[in-house]
Amino acid sequence: KRYPLDLIHSIELYMMSKRSCALSLTIKKKDNSDGYDIINFKGFDFSCEKNLSNFCLNYKYDFNLKNWNTSGYNWGSIKPIAEHLIFSPNNDGIGFTLPFDDIQQSVIQGKSEVALELKQDDTGDSDRLHNLTELRIFVGENDEEISKLNNPNDKSYAQLFDEIIVENAALSDESESICTFEEFTFMVPRRGKYKVEIYNDCFKMYGKTFTYKVMYSNVTRLFKLDLPDQVNTIFVIGLHPPIRQGRTTYPFLIMQCGREEILQIDLNLSAEEIESKYKGTLMTTMKGVGTALLSRIFKAFTGRNVIIPGQFQGYSGNPCIRCSCKANDGYLFMLTRSFFFLRKPTTYIRHDHVESIEFLRMESTNTSRYFDLKFTLKDNATITFSSINRNEYNTLFDFLVE
């Protein structure tokens, strides 16, 4: 590949060891927009340093000889340079460079920590065993780069650093939100109140500690499930890839809303846009039960159908049975094409993934009031739901046989 000389801004040579080097070219963008790209080459011998220096001198390029810092220090300075985030351990050399294009979202976690979620390519090399998915950065109050920024609103250093990432990685939404749900109770990822903003291509969740941005293209399934308490309804959003909090992944978002809780929202859309783009499924002003509004809006923006319980009714007349999974109490919903357990661990099992189902503790000699249900999947994995009331056996058996 050729790089025109007039696009080269600077050339840097990094010492990898006593004899090996890496060459880094800082190149202006071809579309004449502001900013630069960094192209790295490995496998150079240090003997080329003199020739490169003369070459840069002749063509009036900036030439710098730098060191890669392999000390293992995890503290130092970090700052944006030429479309990259550059980390210098102990302010000596280069520890790593991270292209802003690789950052999917920035999440403030506490007063001094920012988590950077990195983009994942599911179509990439399947033989790759490890992928970097998240990078957490602690921003101390003695950070020289952050302290130089104008801070009239007395924001925390983590907030200022997050603004740098959002600006350079183009993570902000310049468009206005289409509608806003001021307060929804989330059971997963972390129980609490979140504000939900709806955009054309994504939705955002704002909690007291965490902020998430989820693309509609990552939404795989939608569920609306009534709980047996006759009071609350659950709205579930399935995600791939899942959102993360540290090492924990959450492939499902679970919202809870009262069955009689009425909400009214105004959509920031014209009547013509609603008719042409959403085929009249939405209205400029919508009023109804919270989960019903969520169902209509998410179905319109994601193009996914909302899954609801089918014909199954247990002994108590509910579309689910009460049981336990891994010692956690919850509800197993019998859906038309799948089984869904709420809520911890949230478990989704498609009918066509099941190899066999076995009833346990149903022997005539067993006097227990409860039995277990063991699922064996086609990948040989097993999932057991325990402590099911024996009164549920007949209706459950008939449903599984059909």
Coordinates of C-alpha atoms in Angstrom, one line a residue:
K1 CA 0.0 0.0 0.0
R2 CA 1.3 3.5 -0.9
Y3 CA 1.1 6.6 1.3
P4 CA 1.6 9.9 -0.6
L5 CA 4.5 11.9 0.8
D6 CA 2.3 15.1 1.1
L7 CA 0.0 13.2 3.5
I8 CA 2.7 12.3 6.0
H9 CA 2.8 14.5 9.0
S10 CA 5.5 12.9 11.2
I11 CA 7.5 9.7 11.5
E12 CA 8.4 8.0 14.8
L13 CA 10.6 5.1 15.6
Y14 CA 9.9 3.1 18.7
M15 CA 12.4 1.0 20.5
M16 CA 10.9 -2.4 21.1
S17 CA 14.1 -4.1 22.4
K18 CA 17.9 -3.4 22.0
R19 CA 17.8 -4.2 18.3
S20 CA 14.1 -4.3 17.1
C21 CA 12.0 -1.2 16.4
A22 CA 8.5 -0.3 15.2
L23 CA 7.8 2.5 12.7
S24 CA 4.8 4.7 13.2
L25 CA 3.5 7.1 10.5
T26 CA 1.1 9.9 11.4
I27 CA -0.8 10.6 8.2
K28 CA -3.4 13.2 7.4
K29 CA -6.8 12.0 6.5
K30 CA -7.4 11.6 2.8
D31 CA -10.8 13.3 2.9
N32 CA -9.1 16.6 3.9
S33 CA -10.9 16.5 7.2
D34 CA -9.3 17.5 10.5
G35 CA -7.3 14.8 12.3
Y36 CA -4.8 12.1 11.5
D37 CA -4.4 8.3 11.2
I38 CA -1.6 6.4 12.8
I39 CA -0.1 3.5 10.8
N40 CA 2.3 1.1 12.6
F41 CA 4.9 -1.2 11.1
K42 CA 6.9 -3.8 13.0
G43 CA 10.1 -5.8 12.4
F44 CA 12.6 -2.9 11.8
D45 CA 16.2 -3.2 12.9
F46 CA 17.6 -0.3 14.9
S47 CA 20.3 0.2 12.2
C48 CA 17.7 1.9 10.0
E49 CA 17.5 4.8 12.5
K50 CA 20.2 6.9 10.7
N51 CA 18.6 6.4 7.3
L52 CA 15.2 7.4 8.5
S53 CA 16.6 10.5 10.2
N54 CA 18.2 11.6 7.0
F55 CA 15.1 10.9 5.0
C56 CA 13.0 13.0 7.4
L57 CA 15.5 15.8 7.3
N58 CA 15.5 15.9 3.5
Y59 CA 11.7 16.0 3.3
K60 CA 11.3 18.2 6.3
Y61 CA 9.3 15.7 8.3
D62 CA 9.2 15.6 12.1
F63 CA 11.2 12.6 13.3
N64 CA 11.2 11.3 16.9
L65 CA 12.9 8.3 18.5
K66 CA 10.8 7.0 21.4
N67 CA 10.7 4.0 23.7
W68 CA 8.0 1.5 24.3
N69 CA 7.6 1.2 28.0
T70 CA 7.3 -2.5 29.0
S71 CA 7.9 -2.0 32.7
G72 CA 4.3 -3.1 33.5
Y73 CA 3.4 0.1 35.4
N74 CA -0.3 0.7 35.4
W75 CA -0.1 4.4 36.3
G76 CA 1.1 7.4 34.3
S77 CA -0.4 9.9 31.9
I78 CA -3.0 9.4 29.2
K79 CA -4.0 11.9 26.6
P80 CA -5.5 12.1 23.0
I81 CA -3.0 12.4 20.2
A82 CA -3.9 12.1 16.5
E83 CA -7.1 10.0 16.7
H84 CA -5.5 7.8 19.4
L85 CA -5.5 7.7 23.2
I86 CA -1.9 7.4 24.3
F87 CA -0.9 6.0 27.7
S88 CA 2.6 6.7 29.0
P89 CA 3.5 4.6 32.1
N90 CA 5.2 6.6 34.8
N91 CA 5.4 9.4 32.1
D92 CA 8.2 7.5 30.4
G93 CA 7.8 6.2 26.9
I94 CA 4.6 4.7 25.4
G95 CA 2.6 1.9 27.1
F96 CA -0.2 1.5 24.6
T97 CA -2.1 3.4 22.0
L98 CA -5.9 3.0 21.6
P99 CA -7.7 4.2 18.4
F100 CA -10.8 6.2 19.3
D101 CA -12.6 4.3 16.5
D102 CA -12.3 1.2 18.6
I103 CA -14.3 2.7 21.5
Q104 CA -17.9 1.8 21.6
Q105 CA -19.0 3.7 24.7
S106 CA -17.6 5.5 27.8
V107 CA -19.3 4.8 31.1
I108 CA -18.5 6.8 34.3
Q109 CA -18.3 4.5 37.3
G110 CA -18.0 6.5 40.5
K111 CA -16.2 9.8 41.0
S112 CA -12.8 8.7 39.7
E113 CA -13.2 5.8 37.3
V114 CA -14.2 5.6 33.6
A115 CA -14.9 2.3 31.8
L116 CA -14.2 2.2 28.1
E117 CA -16.1 -0.5 26.2
L118 CA -14.4 -1.6 23.0
K119 CA -16.1 -2.7 19.8
Q120 CA -16.2 -6.4 19.1
D121 CA -16.2 -8.0 15.7
D122 CA -18.2 -11.2 15.8
T123 CA -17.3 -11.9 12.2
G124 CA -13.5 -11.8 12.9
D125 CA -11.0 -14.5 13.4
S126 CA -12.8 -17.3 15.3
D127 CA -9.5 -18.9 16.3
R128 CA -8.7 -15.8 18.5
L129 CA -9.0 -17.0 22.1
H130 CA -8.8 -13.6 23.8
N131 CA -10.3 -10.2 22.9
L132 CA -10.0 -6.9 24.9
T133 CA -13.5 -5.9 25.7
E134 CA -13.2 -3.3 28.4
L135 CA -10.6 -0.9 29.7
R136 CA -11.0 0.8 33.1
I137 CA -9.1 4.0 33.8
F138 CA -8.7 5.6 37.2
V139 CA -8.5 9.4 36.9
G140 CA -6.7 10.9 39.9
E141 CA -7.0 14.4 41.1
N142 CA -3.4 15.0 40.3
D143 CA -3.7 14.3 36.6
E144 CA -1.9 17.1 34.9
E145 CA -3.7 16.9 31.5
I146 CA -7.2 17.0 33.1
S147 CA -6.3 19.8 35.5
K148 CA -5.5 22.0 32.6
L149 CA -9.1 21.9 31.3
N150 CA -11.6 24.6 32.0
N151 CA -14.0 23.4 34.7
P152 CA -16.5 26.1 35.5
N153 CA -19.1 23.6 36.8
D154 CA -16.7 21.9 39.2
K155 CA -17.1 18.5 37.5
S156 CA -15.2 15.5 38.7
Y157 CA -12.1 14.5 36.9
A158 CA -13.8 11.3 35.7
Q159 CA -16.6 13.5 34.1
L160 CA -14.0 15.7 32.3
F161 CA -12.1 12.6 31.0
D162 CA -15.4 11.1 29.8
E163 CA -16.1 14.3 27.9
I164 CA -12.7 14.0 26.2
I165 CA -13.5 10.4 25.1
V166 CA -17.0 11.3 24.0
E167 CA -15.8 14.2 21.9
N168 CA -12.8 12.4 20.2
A169 CA -14.6 9.1 19.7
A170 CA -17.7 10.9 18.3
L171 CA -19.9 9.1 20.9
S172 CA -22.3 12.0 21.5
D173 CA -25.7 12.1 19.8
E174 CA -26.1 15.4 18.1
S175 CA -29.8 14.7 17.3
E176 CA -32.5 15.3 19.8
S177 CA -34.1 12.4 21.6
I178 CA -37.4 11.2 20.2
C179 CA -39.0 10.7 23.6
T180 CA -37.9 10.2 27.2
F181 CA -39.2 8.0 30.0
E182 CA -38.2 9.9 33.1
E183 CA -38.2 7.0 35.5
F184 CA -38.3 3.3 35.0
T185 CA -37.5 0.6 37.6
F186 CA -34.8 -1.8 36.3
M187 CA -34.3 -5.2 37.9
V188 CA -31.3 -6.0 35.7
P189 CA -28.5 -4.9 35.2
R190 CA -28.6 -3.3 38.7
R191 CA -31.9 -2.7 40.5
G192 CA -32.8 1.0 40.6
K193 CA -34.4 3.8 38.8
Y194 CA -33.2 4.8 35.3
K195 CA -34.1 7.5 32.8
V196 CA -34.5 6.1 29.3
E197 CA -34.0 8.3 26.2
I198 CA -35.1 7.0 22.8
Y199 CA -33.1 8.0 19.7
N200 CA -33.4 7.0 16.0
D201 CA -30.7 4.3 16.2
C202 CA -30.2 3.7 19.9
F203 CA -31.5 4.2 23.4
K204 CA -29.7 5.4 26.5
M205 CA -30.2 4.5 30.1
Y206 CA -29.2 7.0 32.8
G207 CA -28.8 5.8 36.4
K208 CA -27.3 7.3 39.5
T209 CA -24.0 5.6 38.8
F210 CA -24.0 4.0 35.4
T211 CA -24.9 5.3 31.9
Y212 CA -25.5 2.9 29.0
K213 CA -25.9 3.4 25.3
V214 CA -27.5 0.4 23.4
M215 CA -27.8 0.2 19.6
Y216 CA -31.1 -1.1 18.3
S217 CA -29.0 -3.5 16.0
N218 CA -27.8 -5.2 19.3
V219 CA -31.4 -6.0 20.3
T220 CA -32.2 -9.6 19.6
R221 CA -35.5 -10.3 21.4
L222 CA -38.3 -8.4 23.3
F223 CA -40.6 -10.0 25.9
K224 CA -43.7 -8.7 27.8
L225 CA -44.5 -11.0 30.7
D226 CA -47.2 -10.5 33.5
L227 CA -46.0 -11.6 36.9
P228 CA -48.3 -13.8 39.1
D229 CA -48.7 -11.0 41.7
Q230 CA -51.3 -9.4 39.4
V231 CA -49.6 -6.1 40.1
N232 CA -46.5 -5.8 37.9
T233 CA -45.5 -6.5 34.3
I234 CA -42.0 -7.2 33.1
F235 CA -40.5 -5.9 29.9
V236 CA -37.3 -7.7 28.8
I237 CA -34.8 -6.7 26.1
G238 CA -32.4 -9.3 24.9
L239 CA -29.0 -8.1 23.8
H240 CA -26.1 -9.4 21.7
P241 CA -23.4 -8.4 22.5
P242 CA -24.5 -7.9 26.2
I243 CA -23.7 -4.8 28.2
R244 CA -21.0 -5.1 30.9
Q245 CA -20.4 -4.0 34.4
G246 CA -16.8 -5.0 35.1
R247 CA -16.5 -8.8 34.6
T248 CA -20.2 -9.3 34.7
T249 CA -22.2 -9.4 31.4
Y250 CA -25.9 -8.8 31.1
P251 CA -27.5 -10.3 28.0
F252 CA -31.0 -9.2 29.2
L253 CA -32.3 -5.8 30.5
I254 CA -35.3 -6.3 32.7
M255 CA -37.8 -3.4 33.4
Q256 CA -40.7 -3.6 35.8
C257 CA -43.9 -1.5 35.6
G258 CA -47.2 -1.6 37.3
R259 CA -50.1 -3.0 35.3
E260 CA -52.2 0.0 36.1
E261 CA -49.5 2.6 35.8
I262 CA -50.5 5.0 33.0
L263 CA -47.9 7.1 31.2
Q264 CA -48.1 9.8 28.5
I265 CA -45.3 10.7 26.1
D266 CA -44.8 13.1 23.2
L267 CA -42.7 11.9 20.3
N268 CA -40.4 14.4 18.6
L269 CA -41.5 13.2 15.2
S270 CA -43.8 14.8 12.5
A271 CA -47.0 13.1 11.4
E272 CA -45.5 12.6 8.0
E273 CA -42.4 10.9 9.3
I274 CA -44.5 8.6 11.5
E275 CA -46.7 7.6 8.6
S276 CA -43.9 7.1 6.1
K277 CA -41.2 5.6 8.3
Y278 CA -43.2 3.7 11.0
K279 CA -46.3 2.9 9.0
G280 CA -48.6 4.6 11.5
T281 CA -47.7 2.3 14.3
L282 CA -46.8 5.3 16.4
M283 CA -48.5 8.6 17.2
T284 CA -47.2 12.0 18.1
T285 CA -48.8 11.7 21.5
M286 CA -49.2 8.3 23.1
K287 CA -50.9 7.4 26.4
G288 CA -51.3 4.0 28.0
V289 CA -49.7 1.4 30.4
G290 CA -46.0 1.8 30.6
T291 CA -45.0 -1.7 29.3
A292 CA -47.6 -1.3 26.4
L293 CA -45.9 2.0 25.4
L294 CA -42.5 0.3 25.6
S295 CA -43.6 -2.6 23.5
R296 CA -45.0 -0.3 20.7
I297 CA -41.9 1.9 20.7
F298 CA -39.3 -0.8 20.8
K299 CA -41.1 -2.8 18.2
A300 CA -41.2 0.2 15.8
F301 CA -37.5 1.1 16.3
T302 CA -36.0 -2.4 16.5
G303 CA -38.2 -4.2 14.0
R304 CA -38.5 -7.1 16.6
N305 CA -41.8 -8.6 17.5
V306 CA -42.7 -8.6 21.2
I307 CA -43.0 -12.1 22.6
I308 CA -45.9 -12.7 25.0
P309 CA -47.1 -15.8 26.9
G310 CA -49.1 -18.3 24.8
Q311 CA -51.9 -20.7 25.8
F312 CA -50.2 -22.3 28.8
Q313 CA -51.9 -21.9 32.2
G314 CA -50.5 -23.5 35.3
Y315 CA -52.4 -24.9 38.3
S316 CA -52.7 -21.3 39.7
G317 CA -54.0 -19.9 36.3
N318 CA -50.7 -18.1 35.5
P319 CA -48.6 -18.5 32.3
C320 CA -45.6 -19.5 34.5
I321 CA -44.7 -21.8 37.3
R322 CA -42.8 -20.9 40.4
C323 CA -39.5 -22.7 40.9
S324 CA -35.8 -22.2 41.7
C325 CA -32.7 -22.2 39.5
K326 CA -29.4 -22.5 41.2
A327 CA -31.0 -21.8 44.6
N328 CA -32.6 -18.6 43.3
D329 CA -36.4 -18.3 43.5
G330 CA -38.2 -17.2 40.3
Y331 CA -40.7 -17.9 37.6
L332 CA -40.4 -20.2 34.6
F333 CA -42.6 -18.9 31.7
M334 CA -43.8 -21.5 29.2
L335 CA -43.8 -19.6 25.9
T336 CA -44.9 -20.8 22.4
R337 CA -41.4 -21.4 21.2
S338 CA -39.2 -21.1 24.2
F339 CA -38.8 -21.2 28.0
F340 CA -37.9 -18.1 29.9
F341 CA -36.8 -18.0 33.6
L342 CA -37.0 -14.8 35.6
R343 CA -34.9 -13.5 37.1
K344 CA -31.6 -14.7 38.5
P345 CA -30.0 -16.1 36.5
T346 CA -32.1 -14.9 33.6
T347 CA -32.3 -18.0 31.4
Y348 CA -33.6 -18.3 27.9
I349 CA -34.1 -21.8 26.3
R350 CA -35.5 -22.3 22.8
H351 CA -37.6 -25.3 22.2
D352 CA -35.5 -26.5 19.3
H353 CA -32.4 -26.4 21.5
V354 CA -33.8 -29.0 23.9
E355 CA -32.8 -32.6 23.5
S356 CA -34.8 -34.0 26.4
I357 CA -36.8 -33.0 29.5
E358 CA -36.9 -35.2 32.6
F359 CA -39.2 -35.0 35.7
L360 CA -37.2 -35.7 38.9
R361 CA -38.5 -36.7 42.4
M362 CA -41.8 -38.0 41.0
E363 CA -41.5 -41.5 42.2
S364 CA -44.5 -43.0 44.1
T365 CA -42.3 -43.5 47.1
N366 CA -41.3 -39.9 47.2
T367 CA -43.6 -38.0 49.6
S368 CA -42.2 -34.5 48.9
R369 CA -44.6 -31.8 47.8
Y370 CA -42.2 -30.7 45.1
F371 CA -40.5 -32.0 42.0
D372 CA -37.7 -30.9 39.7
L373 CA -37.5 -30.4 35.9
K374 CA -34.2 -31.2 34.2
F375 CA -33.5 -29.8 30.7
T376 CA -30.8 -31.5 28.6
L377 CA -29.8 -29.3 25.7
K378 CA -28.4 -30.4 22.3
D379 CA -24.9 -29.2 23.3
N380 CA -25.1 -31.6 26.3
A381 CA -25.5 -28.8 28.8
T382 CA -28.1 -29.4 31.6
I383 CA -30.3 -26.9 33.4
T384 CA -32.4 -28.0 36.4
F385 CA -35.4 -26.1 37.8
S386 CA -36.3 -27.3 41.3
S387 CA -38.9 -26.9 44.0
I388 CA -41.9 -27.0 41.6
N389 CA -45.2 -27.6 43.3
R390 CA -46.7 -31.1 42.5
N391 CA -50.0 -29.5 41.6
E392 CA -48.3 -28.1 38.5
Y393 CA -47.4 -31.6 37.1
N394 CA -50.5 -32.4 35.0
T395 CA -50.8 -29.1 33.1
L396 CA -47.0 -29.0 32.7
F397 CA -46.8 -32.6 31.4
D398 CA -49.6 -32.0 28.9
F399 CA -47.9 -28.8 27.7
L400 CA -44.5 -30.5 27.2
V401 CA -46.1 -33.4 25.4
E402 CA -47.9 -31.2 22.9

